[in-house]
Tab-separated table of C-alpha atoms in Angstrom:
chain	number	residue	atom	x	y	z
A	292	MET	CA	183.445	183.589	100.418
A	293	HIS	CA	181.863	183.636	103.860
A	294	VAL	CA	181.422	180.425	105.843
A	295	PHE	CA	178.965	179.967	108.691
A	296	ILE	CA	179.305	176.866	110.886
A	297	GLY	CA	177.334	175.491	113.784
A	298	GLY	CA	175.528	172.447	115.045
A	299	ALA	CA	172.298	171.170	113.552
A	300	TYR	CA	169.318	173.417	114.291
A	301	SER	CA	171.470	176.121	115.852
A	302	GLY	CA	169.958	179.027	113.901
A	303	LYS	CA	172.493	179.218	111.074
A	304	THR	CA	170.077	179.735	108.187
A	305	ASP	CA	167.998	182.367	109.989
A	306	TYR	CA	171.189	184.206	110.979
A	307	VAL	CA	172.510	184.255	107.400
A	308	MET	CA	169.196	185.242	105.822
A	309	ARG	CA	168.824	188.140	108.288
A	310	LEU	CA	172.405	189.198	107.566
A	311	TYR	CA	171.756	189.385	103.826
A	312	GLU	CA	168.111	190.510	103.878
A	313	GLN	CA	168.939	193.685	101.921
A	314	HIS	CA	170.472	191.662	99.046
A	315	GLU	CA	169.222	189.492	96.215
A	316	VAL	CA	169.809	186.018	97.667
A	317	VAL	CA	169.371	182.536	96.222
A	318	LEU	CA	169.384	179.701	98.778
A	319	ILE	CA	170.418	176.237	97.598
A	320	ASP	CA	170.022	173.224	99.856
A	321	GLY	CA	172.318	170.211	99.722
A	322	GLU	CA	173.869	170.541	96.300
A	323	LEU	CA	176.599	172.334	94.408
A	324	PRO	CA	175.164	173.701	91.162
A	325	ASP	CA	177.196	173.539	87.983
A	326	VAL	CA	175.959	176.988	86.943
A	327	ALA	CA	175.478	179.963	89.235
A	328	PRO	CA	171.931	181.314	89.348
A	329	ALA	CA	171.413	185.012	88.747
A	330	CYS	CA	171.791	186.603	92.170
A	331	GLU	CA	173.893	188.918	94.248
A	332	ILE	CA	174.621	186.345	96.963
A	333	LEU	CA	174.447	182.577	96.570
A	334	VAL	CA	173.863	180.807	99.878
A	335	ILE	CA	174.581	177.071	99.891
A	336	GLN	CA	173.555	175.082	102.943
A	337	HIS	CA	173.839	171.422	103.978
A	338	MET	CA	176.937	170.630	101.931
A	339	GLU	CA	177.080	167.321	103.795
A	340	LYS	CA	174.068	166.209	101.688
A	341	TRP	CA	176.123	166.804	98.541
A	342	LEU	CA	179.079	165.016	100.100
A	343	MET	CA	176.940	161.921	100.717
A	344	THR	CA	176.455	161.635	96.939
A	345	GLN	CA	180.224	161.511	96.364
A	346	ASN	CA	182.745	158.678	96.657
A	347	LEU	CA	184.059	159.448	100.141
A	348	GLU	CA	186.820	156.870	99.754
A	349	GLU	CA	188.451	159.476	97.480
A	350	ASP	CA	188.185	162.329	99.962
A	351	GLU	CA	191.029	164.425	98.534
A	352	LEU	CA	189.421	164.359	95.077
A	353	VAL	CA	186.031	165.197	96.581
A	354	VAL	CA	187.455	168.181	98.465
A	355	GLN	CA	189.272	169.406	95.356
A	356	SER	CA	186.115	168.997	93.259
A	357	ALA	CA	184.092	171.024	95.766
A	358	LEU	CA	186.698	173.792	95.860
A	359	THR	CA	186.821	173.937	92.056
A	360	LYS	CA	183.020	174.174	91.781
A	361	LEU	CA	182.849	176.828	94.491
A	362	SER	CA	185.588	178.851	92.822
A	363	ALA	CA	183.673	178.788	89.538
A	364	LEU	CA	180.454	179.866	91.289
A	365	ALA	CA	182.300	182.700	93.045
A	366	GLN	CA	183.129	184.203	89.640
A	367	HIS	CA	179.426	185.072	89.206
A	368	CYS	CA	178.190	186.023	92.688
A	369	SER	CA	179.259	186.287	96.307
A	370	LEU	CA	179.183	182.977	98.162
A	371	ALA	CA	177.949	182.234	101.650
A	372	LEU	CA	178.244	178.641	102.822
A	373	ILE	CA	176.309	177.255	105.779
A	374	VAL	CA	177.941	174.079	107.066
A	375	THR	CA	177.031	171.751	109.898
A	376	ASP	CA	179.657	170.967	112.521
A	377	MET	CA	179.869	167.175	112.542
A	378	GLY	CA	183.010	166.627	114.585
A	379	ARG	CA	183.161	167.443	118.264
A	380	GLY	CA	185.200	164.307	118.949
A	381	VAL	CA	182.405	161.791	118.380
A	382	VAL	CA	183.568	159.014	116.057
A	383	PRO	CA	180.652	157.151	114.447
A	384	MET	CA	180.703	153.359	114.461
A	385	GLU	CA	179.461	152.988	110.866
A	386	LYS	CA	182.157	153.247	108.194
A	387	GLN	CA	180.162	155.523	105.867
A	388	ALA	CA	179.330	157.907	108.722
A	389	ARG	CA	183.040	158.043	109.677
A	390	LEU	CA	184.007	158.769	106.071
A	391	LEU	CA	181.427	161.567	105.914
A	392	ARG	CA	182.649	163.098	109.175
A	393	ASP	CA	186.289	162.899	108.068
A	394	THR	CA	185.609	164.324	104.602
A	395	CYS	CA	183.536	167.136	106.115
A	396	GLY	CA	186.463	167.958	108.379
A	397	ARG	CA	188.912	168.087	105.479
A	398	LEU	CA	186.541	170.124	103.334
A	399	TYR	CA	185.797	172.564	106.150
A	400	GLN	CA	189.513	173.092	106.798
A	401	ALA	CA	190.010	173.955	103.127
A	402	LEU	CA	186.942	176.224	103.095
A	403	PHE	CA	188.059	178.048	106.239
A	404	ALA	CA	191.510	178.615	104.764
A	405	GLU	CA	189.990	180.153	101.620
A	406	ALA	CA	187.183	182.094	103.321
A	407	GLU	CA	187.327	185.836	103.879
A	408	GLN	CA	185.106	185.423	106.911
A	409	VAL	CA	184.197	182.484	109.186
A	410	VAL	CA	181.401	182.772	111.748
A	411	ARG	CA	180.352	180.148	114.295
A	412	ILE	CA	176.626	180.196	115.080
A	413	TRP	CA	175.372	178.919	118.405
A	414	TYR	CA	171.679	179.309	119.281
A	415	GLY	CA	171.350	182.017	116.644
A	416	ILE	CA	174.271	184.076	117.948
A	417	GLY	CA	177.279	184.588	115.698
A	418	GLU	CA	180.900	184.542	116.850
A	419	GLN	CA	183.459	185.726	114.315
A	420	LEU	CA	186.364	183.261	114.037
A	421	LYS	CA	188.062	184.820	111.026
C-alpha cells in the first residue's frame, strides 16, 4: 500500500495519476468499496468523506474497520490512498469536526505504519517520508 498525503488542493490526485499513468487504474472518491474492482492499481481518495459516514464516537472500531476493508482490497490489487492532512494543530470548535480530525489522525497513523511507501505532496511536488 502506498499513501499520499497533503493539504486540500495541493496536487495529490494529479501527482498520483501521473505516477501510475502506465497502469490500469481505478479511482474511487470518498468511499471504501466492499469488493475490489478489476484493476491493477486501486486509488482511493478523500477517505475523510467515508469517515464522515461512520460513528466517530467509536474511533478505534472505525479505524479497525477501515484497515480490515483495505486489507481485503489489497488481496486483489495494489492500493494507493490519497488522504488530506487535516491536523496542523488547528482544533475545530465543533464537536463533529474535532471527532473527524482526531479519527483521521488515528487512521493515518495506522495507515502510515502499514504502508510500504508514504509521500507528502505539496504544490504538486512529492517528498518521500517512508
